[in-house]
Short mmCIF file of C-alpha atoms and ligand atoms in Angstrom, two decimals:
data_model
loop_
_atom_site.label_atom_id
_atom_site.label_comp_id
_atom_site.label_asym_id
_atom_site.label_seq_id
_atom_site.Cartn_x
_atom_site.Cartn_y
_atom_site.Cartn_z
CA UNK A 1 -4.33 2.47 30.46
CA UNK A 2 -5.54 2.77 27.09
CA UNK A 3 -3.42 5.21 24.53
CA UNK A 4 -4.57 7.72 22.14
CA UNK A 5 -3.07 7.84 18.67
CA UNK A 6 -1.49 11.50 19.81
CA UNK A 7 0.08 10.48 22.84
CA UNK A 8 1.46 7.32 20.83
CA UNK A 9 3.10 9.07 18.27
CA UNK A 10 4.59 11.63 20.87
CA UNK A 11 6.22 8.42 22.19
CA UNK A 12 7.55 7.11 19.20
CA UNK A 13 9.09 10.41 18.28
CA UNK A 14 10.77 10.88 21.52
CA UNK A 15 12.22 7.23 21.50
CA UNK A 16 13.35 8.09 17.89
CA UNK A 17 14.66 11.65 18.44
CA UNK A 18 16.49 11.25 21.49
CA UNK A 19 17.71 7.59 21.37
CA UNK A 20 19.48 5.09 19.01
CA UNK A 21 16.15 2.86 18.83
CA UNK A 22 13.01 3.18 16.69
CA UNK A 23 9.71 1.79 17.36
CA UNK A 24 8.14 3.27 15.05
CA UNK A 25 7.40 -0.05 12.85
CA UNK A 26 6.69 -1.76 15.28
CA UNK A 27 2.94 -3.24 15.45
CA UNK A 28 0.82 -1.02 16.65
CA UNK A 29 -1.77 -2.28 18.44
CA UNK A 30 0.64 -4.28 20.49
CA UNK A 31 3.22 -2.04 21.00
CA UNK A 32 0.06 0.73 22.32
CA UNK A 33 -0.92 -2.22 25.15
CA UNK A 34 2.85 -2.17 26.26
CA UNK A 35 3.16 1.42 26.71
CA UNK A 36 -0.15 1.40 28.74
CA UNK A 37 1.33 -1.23 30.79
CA UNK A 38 4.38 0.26 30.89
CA UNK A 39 2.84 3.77 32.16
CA UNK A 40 0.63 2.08 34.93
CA UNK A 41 3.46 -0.52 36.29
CA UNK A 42 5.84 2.41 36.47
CA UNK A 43 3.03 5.28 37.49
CA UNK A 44 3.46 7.73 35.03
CA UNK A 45 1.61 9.64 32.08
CA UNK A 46 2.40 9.95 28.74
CA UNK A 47 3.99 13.47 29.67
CA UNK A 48 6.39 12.54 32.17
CA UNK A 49 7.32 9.46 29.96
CA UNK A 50 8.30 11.32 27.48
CA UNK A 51 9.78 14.63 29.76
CA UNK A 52 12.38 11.74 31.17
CA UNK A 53 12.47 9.88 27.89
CA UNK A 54 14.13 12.96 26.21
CA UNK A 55 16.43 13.74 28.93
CA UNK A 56 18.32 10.33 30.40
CA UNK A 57 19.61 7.40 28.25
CA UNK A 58 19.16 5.10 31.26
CA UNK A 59 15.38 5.90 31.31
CA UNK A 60 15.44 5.18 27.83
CA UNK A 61 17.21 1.83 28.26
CA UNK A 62 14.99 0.64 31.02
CA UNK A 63 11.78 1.42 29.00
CA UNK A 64 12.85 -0.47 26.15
CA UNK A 65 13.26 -3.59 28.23
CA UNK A 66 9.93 -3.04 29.84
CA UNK A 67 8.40 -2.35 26.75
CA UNK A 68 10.04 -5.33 24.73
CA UNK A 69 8.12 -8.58 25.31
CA UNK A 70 10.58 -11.66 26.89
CA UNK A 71 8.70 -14.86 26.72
CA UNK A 72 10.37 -17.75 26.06
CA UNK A 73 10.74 -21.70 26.87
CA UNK A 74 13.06 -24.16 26.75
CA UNK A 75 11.81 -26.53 23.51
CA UNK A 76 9.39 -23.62 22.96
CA UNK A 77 6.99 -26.12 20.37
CA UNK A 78 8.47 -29.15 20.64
CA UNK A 79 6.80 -30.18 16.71
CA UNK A 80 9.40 -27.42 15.45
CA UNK A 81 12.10 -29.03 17.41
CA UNK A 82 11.33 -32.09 16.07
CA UNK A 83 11.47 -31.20 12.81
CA UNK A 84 14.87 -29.16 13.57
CA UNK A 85 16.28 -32.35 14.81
CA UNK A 86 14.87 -34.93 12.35
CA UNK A 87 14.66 -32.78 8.79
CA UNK A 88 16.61 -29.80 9.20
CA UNK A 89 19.84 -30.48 11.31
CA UNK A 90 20.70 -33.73 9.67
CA UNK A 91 20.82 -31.93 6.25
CA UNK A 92 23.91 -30.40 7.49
CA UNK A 93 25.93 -33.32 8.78
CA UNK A 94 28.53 -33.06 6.37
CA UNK A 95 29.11 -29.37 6.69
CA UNK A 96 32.53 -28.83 7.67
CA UNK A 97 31.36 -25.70 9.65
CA UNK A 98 27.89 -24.88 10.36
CA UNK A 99 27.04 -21.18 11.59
CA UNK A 100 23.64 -20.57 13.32
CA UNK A 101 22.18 -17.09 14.04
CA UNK A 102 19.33 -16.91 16.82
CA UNK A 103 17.97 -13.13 16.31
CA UNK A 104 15.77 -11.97 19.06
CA UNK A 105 17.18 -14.99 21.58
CA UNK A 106 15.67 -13.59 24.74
CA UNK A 107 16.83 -14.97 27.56
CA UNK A 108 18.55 -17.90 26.11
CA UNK A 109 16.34 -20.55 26.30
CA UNK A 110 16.12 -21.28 22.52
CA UNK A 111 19.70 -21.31 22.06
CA UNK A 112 20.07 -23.73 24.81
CA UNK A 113 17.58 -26.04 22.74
CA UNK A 114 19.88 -26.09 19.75
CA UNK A 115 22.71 -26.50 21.60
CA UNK A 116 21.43 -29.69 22.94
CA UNK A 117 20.18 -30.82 19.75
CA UNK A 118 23.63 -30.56 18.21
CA UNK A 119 25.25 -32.36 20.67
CA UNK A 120 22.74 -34.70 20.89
CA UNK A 121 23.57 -35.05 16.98
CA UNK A 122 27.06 -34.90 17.07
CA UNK A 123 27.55 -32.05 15.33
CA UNK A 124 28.41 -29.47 18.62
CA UNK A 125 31.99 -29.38 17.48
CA UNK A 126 31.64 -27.81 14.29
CA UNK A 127 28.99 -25.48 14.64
CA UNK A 128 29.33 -21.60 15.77
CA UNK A 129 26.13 -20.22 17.53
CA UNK A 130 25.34 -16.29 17.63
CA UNK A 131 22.64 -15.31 19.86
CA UNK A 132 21.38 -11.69 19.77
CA UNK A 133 19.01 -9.46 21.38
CA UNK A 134 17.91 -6.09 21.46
CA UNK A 135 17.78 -5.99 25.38
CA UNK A 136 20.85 -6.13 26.98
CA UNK A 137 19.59 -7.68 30.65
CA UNK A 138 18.23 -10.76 28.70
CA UNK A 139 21.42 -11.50 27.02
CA UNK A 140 22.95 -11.69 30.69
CA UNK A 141 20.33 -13.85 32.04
CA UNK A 142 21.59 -16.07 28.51
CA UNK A 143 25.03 -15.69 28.85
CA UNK A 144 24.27 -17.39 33.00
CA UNK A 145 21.73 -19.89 31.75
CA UNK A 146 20.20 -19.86 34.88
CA UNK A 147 16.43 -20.27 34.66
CA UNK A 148 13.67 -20.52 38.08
CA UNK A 149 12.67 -24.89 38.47
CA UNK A 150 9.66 -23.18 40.15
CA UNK A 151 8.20 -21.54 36.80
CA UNK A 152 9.75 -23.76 34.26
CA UNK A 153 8.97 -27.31 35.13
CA UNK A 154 7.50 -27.42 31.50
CA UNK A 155 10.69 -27.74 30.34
CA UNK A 156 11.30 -30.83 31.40
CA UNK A 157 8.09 -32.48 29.32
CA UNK A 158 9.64 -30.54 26.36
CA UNK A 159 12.65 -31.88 26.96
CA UNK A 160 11.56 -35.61 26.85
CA UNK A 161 9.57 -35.26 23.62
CA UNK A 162 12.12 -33.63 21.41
CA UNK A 163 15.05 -35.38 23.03
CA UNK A 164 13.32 -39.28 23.94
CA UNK A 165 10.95 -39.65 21.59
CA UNK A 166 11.05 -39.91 18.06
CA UNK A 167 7.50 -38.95 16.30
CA UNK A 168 8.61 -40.68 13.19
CA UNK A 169 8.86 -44.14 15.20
CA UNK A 170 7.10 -44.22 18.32
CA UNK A 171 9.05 -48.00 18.97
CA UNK A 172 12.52 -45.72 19.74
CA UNK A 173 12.93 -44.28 23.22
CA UNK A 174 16.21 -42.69 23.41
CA UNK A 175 16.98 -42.65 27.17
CA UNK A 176 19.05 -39.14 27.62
CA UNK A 177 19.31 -38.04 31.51
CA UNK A 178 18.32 -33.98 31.42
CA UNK A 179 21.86 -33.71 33.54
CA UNK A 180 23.84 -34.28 30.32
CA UNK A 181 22.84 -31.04 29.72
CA UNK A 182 21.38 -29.20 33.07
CA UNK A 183 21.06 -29.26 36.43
CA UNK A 184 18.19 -28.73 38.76
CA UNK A 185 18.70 -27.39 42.35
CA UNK A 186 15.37 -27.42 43.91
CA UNK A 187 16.63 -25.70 47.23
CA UNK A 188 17.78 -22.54 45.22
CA UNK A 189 14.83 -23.20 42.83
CA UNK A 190 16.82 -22.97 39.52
CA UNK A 191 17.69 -25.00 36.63
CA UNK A 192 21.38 -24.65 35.46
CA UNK A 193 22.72 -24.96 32.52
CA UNK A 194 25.51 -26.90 32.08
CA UNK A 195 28.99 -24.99 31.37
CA UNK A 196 30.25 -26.84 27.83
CA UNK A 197 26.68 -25.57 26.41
CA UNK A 198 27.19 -21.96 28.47
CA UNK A 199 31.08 -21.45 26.69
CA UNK A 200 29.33 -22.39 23.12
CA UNK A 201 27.49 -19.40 22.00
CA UNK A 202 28.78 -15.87 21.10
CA UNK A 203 25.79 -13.67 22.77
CA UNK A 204 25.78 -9.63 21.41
CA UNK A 205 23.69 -6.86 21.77
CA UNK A 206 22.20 -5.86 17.92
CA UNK A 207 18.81 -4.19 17.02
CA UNK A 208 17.20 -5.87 14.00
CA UNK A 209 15.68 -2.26 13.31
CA UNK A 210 18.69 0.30 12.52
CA UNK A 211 21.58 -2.96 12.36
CA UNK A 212 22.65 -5.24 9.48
CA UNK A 213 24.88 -8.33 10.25
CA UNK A 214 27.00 -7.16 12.56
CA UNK A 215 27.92 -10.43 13.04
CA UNK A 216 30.12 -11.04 9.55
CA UNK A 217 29.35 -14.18 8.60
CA UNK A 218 26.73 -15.78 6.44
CA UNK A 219 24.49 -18.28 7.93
CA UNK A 220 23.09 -21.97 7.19
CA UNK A 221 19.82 -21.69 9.83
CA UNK A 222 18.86 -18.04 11.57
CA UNK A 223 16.33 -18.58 13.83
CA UNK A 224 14.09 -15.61 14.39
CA UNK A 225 11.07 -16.71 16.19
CA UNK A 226 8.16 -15.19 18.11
CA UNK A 227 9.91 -11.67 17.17
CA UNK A 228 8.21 -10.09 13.68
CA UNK A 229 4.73 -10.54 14.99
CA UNK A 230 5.31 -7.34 16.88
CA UNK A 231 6.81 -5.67 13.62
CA UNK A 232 4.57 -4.32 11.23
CA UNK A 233 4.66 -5.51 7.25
CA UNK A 234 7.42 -2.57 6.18
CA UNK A 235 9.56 -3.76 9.12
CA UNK A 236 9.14 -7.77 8.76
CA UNK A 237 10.29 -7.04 4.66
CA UNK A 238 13.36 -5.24 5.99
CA UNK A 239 13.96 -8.15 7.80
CA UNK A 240 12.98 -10.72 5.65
CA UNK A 241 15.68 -8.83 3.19
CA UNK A 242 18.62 -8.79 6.06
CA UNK A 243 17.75 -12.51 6.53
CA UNK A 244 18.05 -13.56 3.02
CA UNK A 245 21.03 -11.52 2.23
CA UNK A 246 22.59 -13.68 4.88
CA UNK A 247 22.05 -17.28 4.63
CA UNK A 248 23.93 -19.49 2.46
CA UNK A 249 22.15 -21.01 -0.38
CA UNK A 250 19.73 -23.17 0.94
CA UNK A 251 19.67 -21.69 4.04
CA UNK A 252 16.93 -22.11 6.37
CA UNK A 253 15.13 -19.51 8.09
CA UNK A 254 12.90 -20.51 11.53
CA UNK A 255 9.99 -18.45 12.52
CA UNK A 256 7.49 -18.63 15.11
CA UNK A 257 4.72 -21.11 14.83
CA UNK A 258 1.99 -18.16 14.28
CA UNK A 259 4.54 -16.12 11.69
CA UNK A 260 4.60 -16.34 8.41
CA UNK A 261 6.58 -14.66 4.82
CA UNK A 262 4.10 -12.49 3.43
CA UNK A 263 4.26 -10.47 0.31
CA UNK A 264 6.98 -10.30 -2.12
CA UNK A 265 10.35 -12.21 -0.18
CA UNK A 266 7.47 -15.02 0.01
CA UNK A 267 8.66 -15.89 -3.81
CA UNK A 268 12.25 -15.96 -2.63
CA UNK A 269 12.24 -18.83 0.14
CA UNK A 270 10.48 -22.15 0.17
CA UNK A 271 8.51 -23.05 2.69
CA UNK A 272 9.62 -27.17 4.00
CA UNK A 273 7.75 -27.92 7.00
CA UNK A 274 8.98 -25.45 9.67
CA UNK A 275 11.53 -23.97 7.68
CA UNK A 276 11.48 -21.36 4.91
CA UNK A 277 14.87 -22.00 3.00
CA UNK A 278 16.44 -19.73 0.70
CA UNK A 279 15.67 -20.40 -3.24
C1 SAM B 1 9.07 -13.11 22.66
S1 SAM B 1 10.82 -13.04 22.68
C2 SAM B 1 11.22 -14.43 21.65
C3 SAM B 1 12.33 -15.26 22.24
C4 SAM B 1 12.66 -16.53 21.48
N1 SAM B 1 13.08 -16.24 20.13
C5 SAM B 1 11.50 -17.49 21.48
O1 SAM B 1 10.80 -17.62 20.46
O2 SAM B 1 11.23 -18.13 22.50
C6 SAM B 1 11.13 -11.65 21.59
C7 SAM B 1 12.55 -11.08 21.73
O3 SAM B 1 12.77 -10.19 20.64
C8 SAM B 1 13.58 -9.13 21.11
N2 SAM B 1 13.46 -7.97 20.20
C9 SAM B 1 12.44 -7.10 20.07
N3 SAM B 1 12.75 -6.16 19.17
C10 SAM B 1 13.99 -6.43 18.71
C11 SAM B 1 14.86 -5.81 17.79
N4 SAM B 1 14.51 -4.68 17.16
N5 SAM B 1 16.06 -6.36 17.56
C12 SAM B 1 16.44 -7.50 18.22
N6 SAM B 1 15.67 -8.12 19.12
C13 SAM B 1 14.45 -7.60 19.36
C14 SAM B 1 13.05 -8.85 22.50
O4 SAM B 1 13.98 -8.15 23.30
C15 SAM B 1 12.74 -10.27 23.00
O5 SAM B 1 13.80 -10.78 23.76
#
């Protein structure tokens, strides 16, 4: 259903007005193929939308999640992961703590990742993980760690290259069963995440729109990937800002493989391979 510039900003004012969210930096173009999407799956026009938009907070809260876009993967890129593991991660062996913020952590599958990357590097013990997420039914799904074998097999072939192989010396094979770290139960057609990694992270609801850290602590990586490319440029600076203001010095900030710092916070991080880390 395609969505005039009227009926889109009669949207975003009735999301702003009569809720504690704010679209209204969001991109766009993709945010106007949501709502079409959003209006067909769930047969309604733009007037009724925003009729039962002004008057029930649990309308609100289930357009948001329909409107919000979930995808994720366990290993999502395995190059990033590589680099996490082989240049970024080791940098902080010595740490005596090591705090990680994953902002916009969907279901979970990304924080899984770096859980098993830390334990895979010995560093599990001493790190605190803080997943967040603007939708609170995608934090659950995190908190259970559950995930369908049927639509996920991928996984497992991004499991082997970040964990098994080594891209900076093909000659090393590092022989890791995936049950150190989940379990797959092909009758009930899920993949299960194993309960030391479950108990490990500290999963909260926060909006990256109207929240600072809510969290209290300053951070040595925040992942934040696959998120600001449906924010437009005043949003991803706001960002950008919260971001620095948070990490450590030398902190390293992880974006999605097709995001990048533009305009003036580019000056205040450098970009290392994957990483942008804090000058
Ligand atoms: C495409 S997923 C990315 C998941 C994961 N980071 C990855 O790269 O695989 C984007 C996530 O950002 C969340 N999100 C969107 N707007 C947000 C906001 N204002 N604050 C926090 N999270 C937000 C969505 O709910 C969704 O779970």
């Amino acid at each position: 259903m395609t969505i005039t510039d009227q009926d889109y900003q009669l949207f975003l004012n009735a999301v702003k007005y009569s809720s504690k969210y704010d679209f209204s930096q969001y991109s766009e173009k993709s945010l106007k193929r949501r709502l079409g999407k959003v209006l067909s799956d769930n047969n309604l026009n733009i007037t009724t939308l925003i009729s039962r938009i002004k008057n029930s907070q649990e309308f609100v809260e289930k357009i948001v999640k329909e409107i919000t876009v979930n995808t994720t993967e366990l290993f999502r890129d395995p190059q990033v992961w590589q680099t996490i593991r082989y240049a970024i991660l080791p940098k902080l062996k010595n740490n005596s703590i090591i705090n990680i913020w994953h902002a916009g952590c969907s279901s979970g599958q990304e924080v899984y990742s770096m859980l098993i990357l830390l334990n895979e590097l010995e560093i599990l013990d001493k790190t605190k993980i803080y997943a967040t997420d603007l939708n609170s039914d995608v934090l659950e799904s995190a908190r259970v760690g559950e995930y369908k074998y049927r639509f996920n097999i991928g996984y497992l072939d991004n499991f082997d290259k970040v964990i098994k192989e080594n891209p900076y010396n093909y000659e090393e094979y590092i022989d890791v069963p995936y049950e150190k770290y989940f379990q797959i139960d092909k009758v009930n057609d899920l993949i299960r995440m194993n309960s030391f990694l479950k108990e490990k992270p500290i999963f909260k609801r926060h909006d990256l729109v109207t929240e600072n850290n809510t969290l209290y602590v300053k951070f040595d990586i925040i992942m934040c990937r696959n998120v600001i490319i449906y924010f437009n440029y005043d949003l991803q600076s706001k960002v950008f800002d919260l971001f620095h203001k948070n990490l450590y010095e030398d902190g390293c900030l992880i974006l999605g493989l097709h995001e990048t710092i533009l305009g003036s916070h580019s000056v205040k991080y450098q970009k290392k391979g994957h990483g942008y880390y804090k000058n």
